[in-house]
Amino acid sequence: MALYSETVMDHFRNPRNVGVIEDADGVGEVGNALCGDIMKIYLKIEDGIVSDVKFETFGCGSAIASSSMATELIKGKPLSEALQLTNQAVTKALDGLPAHKLHCSVLAEEAIRAAVKDYYDRQGIAYDPKDFPDCGSCEGCHG
């Protein structure tokens, strides 16, 4: 059995939504010092909908694939749905990730949450802090 699914390989070789949104409405950057992966997500919001999303990722193939898939999963969706994106949903959409690479999907989830929080902060939109948990590390995803 191959280590990576065809979907992971496709999103690694042909990542979607790569780049920067210069006038982004929200930007989230997260990193994991353990593995060296860094993800930055840019959001453009129109009427509460993610009208555009781009990413920059420094990291392994799983990190790039997770970023690419996560952006695909939230593009065109209401912010409320973007906030509900989980690392499990990213992993499932990628047809799985090896256990030692699950932290990449966690980073994708955290980067999106950070970008939405940044948008809320910039717009002065009230939110429940528990909607933006800060794990501080990825200990839990290393099993």
CSV table of C-alpha atoms in Angstrom, one decimal:
chain,number,residue,atom,x,y,z
A,1,MET,CA,0.0,0.0,0.0
A,2,ALA,CA,1.3,3.5,-0.9
A,3,LEU,CA,2.2,5.8,1.9
A,4,TYR,CA,0.1,8.7,0.3
A,5,SER,CA,-3.2,8.6,-1.5
A,6,GLU,CA,-3.6,9.7,-5.0
A,7,THR,CA,-5.6,12.7,-3.7
A,8,VAL,CA,-2.7,13.8,-1.4
A,9,MET,CA,-0.3,13.4,-4.3
A,10,ASP,CA,-2.5,15.4,-6.6
A,11,HIS,CA,-2.9,18.3,-4.1
A,12,PHE,CA,0.9,18.2,-3.5
A,13,ARG,CA,1.8,18.2,-7.2
A,14,ASN,CA,-1.0,20.6,-8.3
A,15,PRO,CA,-1.9,22.7,-5.2
A,16,ARG,CA,-5.0,24.8,-5.5
A,17,ASN,CA,-5.3,28.4,-4.3
A,18,VAL,CA,-1.6,29.0,-3.9
A,19,GLY,CA,-0.5,32.6,-3.4
A,20,VAL,CA,-1.2,35.8,-1.5
A,21,ILE,CA,-4.3,38.1,-1.4
A,22,GLU,CA,-2.7,41.5,-1.0
A,23,ASP,CA,-5.9,43.2,0.4
A,24,ALA,CA,-7.0,40.1,2.5
A,25,ASP,CA,-9.8,40.6,5.0
A,26,GLY,CA,-8.2,38.1,7.3
A,27,VAL,CA,-4.8,36.4,7.6
A,28,GLY,CA,-3.9,33.5,9.8
A,29,GLU,CA,-0.4,32.1,10.2
A,30,VAL,CA,0.5,29.0,12.3
A,31,GLY,CA,3.5,26.9,12.6
A,32,ASN,CA,4.8,23.8,14.3
A,33,ALA,CA,8.3,24.0,15.6
A,34,LEU,CA,8.5,20.2,15.9
A,35,CYS,CA,8.2,19.6,12.2
A,36,GLY,CA,9.0,23.0,10.7
A,37,ASP,CA,5.8,23.4,8.8
A,38,ILE,CA,4.4,26.9,8.5
A,39,MET,CA,1.0,27.8,7.0
A,40,LYS,CA,-0.4,31.2,6.1
A,41,ILE,CA,-4.0,31.5,5.0
A,42,TYR,CA,-5.5,34.6,3.3
A,43,LEU,CA,-9.2,35.2,3.2
A,44,LYS,CA,-11.4,37.6,1.2
A,45,ILE,CA,-14.9,37.8,2.7
A,46,GLU,CA,-18.0,39.2,0.9
A,47,ASP,CA,-21.3,39.2,2.7
A,48,GLY,CA,-20.1,36.6,5.2
A,49,ILE,CA,-18.9,34.2,2.5
A,50,VAL,CA,-15.3,33.2,1.8
A,51,SER,CA,-15.2,34.6,-1.8
A,52,ASP,CA,-11.5,33.9,-2.2
A,53,VAL,CA,-8.8,32.0,-0.2
A,54,LYS,CA,-5.1,31.6,-0.8
A,55,PHE,CA,-2.3,30.0,1.1
A,56,GLU,CA,1.5,29.9,1.4
A,57,THR,CA,2.9,26.9,3.1
A,58,PHE,CA,6.5,26.0,3.9
A,59,GLY,CA,6.7,22.4,4.7
A,60,CYS,CA,6.4,18.8,3.6
A,61,GLY,CA,4.1,17.4,0.9
A,62,SER,CA,1.4,16.6,3.5
A,63,ALA,CA,1.4,20.2,4.7
A,64,ILE,CA,1.0,21.5,1.1
A,65,ALA,CA,-1.7,19.0,0.3
A,66,SER,CA,-3.6,19.8,3.6
A,67,SER,CA,-3.4,23.5,2.9
A,68,SER,CA,-4.6,23.0,-0.6
A,69,MET,CA,-7.5,20.8,0.4
A,70,ALA,CA,-8.6,23.0,3.3
A,71,THR,CA,-8.8,26.0,1.0
A,72,GLU,CA,-10.9,24.1,-1.5
A,73,LEU,CA,-13.2,23.0,1.3
A,74,ILE,CA,-14.0,26.5,2.6
A,75,LYS,CA,-14.0,28.5,-0.7
A,76,GLY,CA,-17.5,29.8,-1.4
A,77,LYS,CA,-18.7,28.8,2.1
A,78,PRO,CA,-20.1,31.0,4.8
A,79,LEU,CA,-17.6,31.9,7.6
A,80,SER,CA,-19.7,29.8,10.0
A,81,GLU,CA,-18.9,26.7,7.9
A,82,ALA,CA,-15.3,27.6,7.5
A,83,LEU,CA,-15.0,27.8,11.3
A,84,GLN,CA,-16.4,24.2,11.5
A,85,LEU,CA,-13.8,22.7,9.2
A,86,THR,CA,-11.9,20.0,11.2
A,87,ASN,CA,-8.6,18.4,10.6
A,88,GLN,CA,-10.6,15.1,10.3
A,89,ALA,CA,-12.6,16.5,7.4
A,90,VAL,CA,-9.3,17.6,5.7
A,91,THR,CA,-7.8,14.2,6.2
A,92,LYS,CA,-10.9,12.4,5.0
A,93,ALA,CA,-11.1,14.7,1.9
A,94,LEU,CA,-7.4,13.7,1.2
A,95,ASP,CA,-8.3,10.0,1.4
A,96,GLY,CA,-6.2,9.8,4.5
A,97,LEU,CA,-2.8,10.8,5.8
A,98,PRO,CA,-0.2,8.7,7.6
A,99,ALA,CA,-0.5,8.9,11.4
A,100,HIS,CA,2.8,10.8,11.7
A,101,LYS,CA,1.5,13.4,9.2
A,102,LEU,CA,-1.9,14.2,10.9
A,103,HIS,CA,-0.4,17.3,12.4
A,104,CYS,CA,-0.4,18.9,8.9
A,105,SER,CA,-4.2,18.7,8.8
A,106,VAL,CA,-4.4,20.1,12.3
A,107,LEU,CA,-2.2,23.1,11.1
A,108,ALA,CA,-4.6,23.7,8.2
A,109,GLU,CA,-7.6,23.8,10.5
A,110,GLU,CA,-5.7,26.1,12.9
A,111,ALA,CA,-4.6,28.5,10.1
A,112,ILE,CA,-8.2,28.9,8.9
A,113,ARG,CA,-9.4,29.6,12.4
A,114,ALA,CA,-6.6,32.1,12.9
A,115,ALA,CA,-7.6,33.9,9.6
A,116,VAL,CA,-11.3,34.0,10.6
A,117,LYS,CA,-10.4,35.3,14.0
A,118,ASP,CA,-8.2,38.0,12.4
A,119,TYR,CA,-11.1,39.0,10.1
A,120,TYR,CA,-13.4,39.2,13.2
A,121,ASP,CA,-10.8,41.3,15.0
A,122,ARG,CA,-10.3,43.7,12.1
A,123,GLN,CA,-14.1,44.1,11.6
A,124,GLY,CA,-14.8,44.5,15.3
A,125,ILE,CA,-17.1,41.5,15.2
A,126,ALA,CA,-17.8,39.9,18.6
A,127,TYR,CA,-17.1,36.2,19.0
A,128,ASP,CA,-16.9,33.5,21.6
A,129,PRO,CA,-13.2,32.9,22.5
A,130,LYS,CA,-13.9,29.2,22.9
A,131,ASP,CA,-14.5,29.1,19.1
A,132,PHE,CA,-10.8,29.8,18.8
A,133,PRO,CA,-9.0,27.3,21.0
A,134,ASP,CA,-5.2,27.7,21.0
A,135,CYS,CA,-3.6,24.3,21.5
A,136,GLY,CA,-0.2,25.8,21.6
A,137,SER,CA,1.4,22.6,20.3
A,138,CYS,CA,0.5,19.6,18.3
A,139,GLU,CA,1.2,17.0,21.0
A,140,GLY,CA,-2.2,15.5,20.6
A,141,CYS,CA,-1.8,14.7,16.9
A,142,HIS,CA,1.4,12.7,17.4
A,143,GLY,CA,-0.7,10.0,19.1
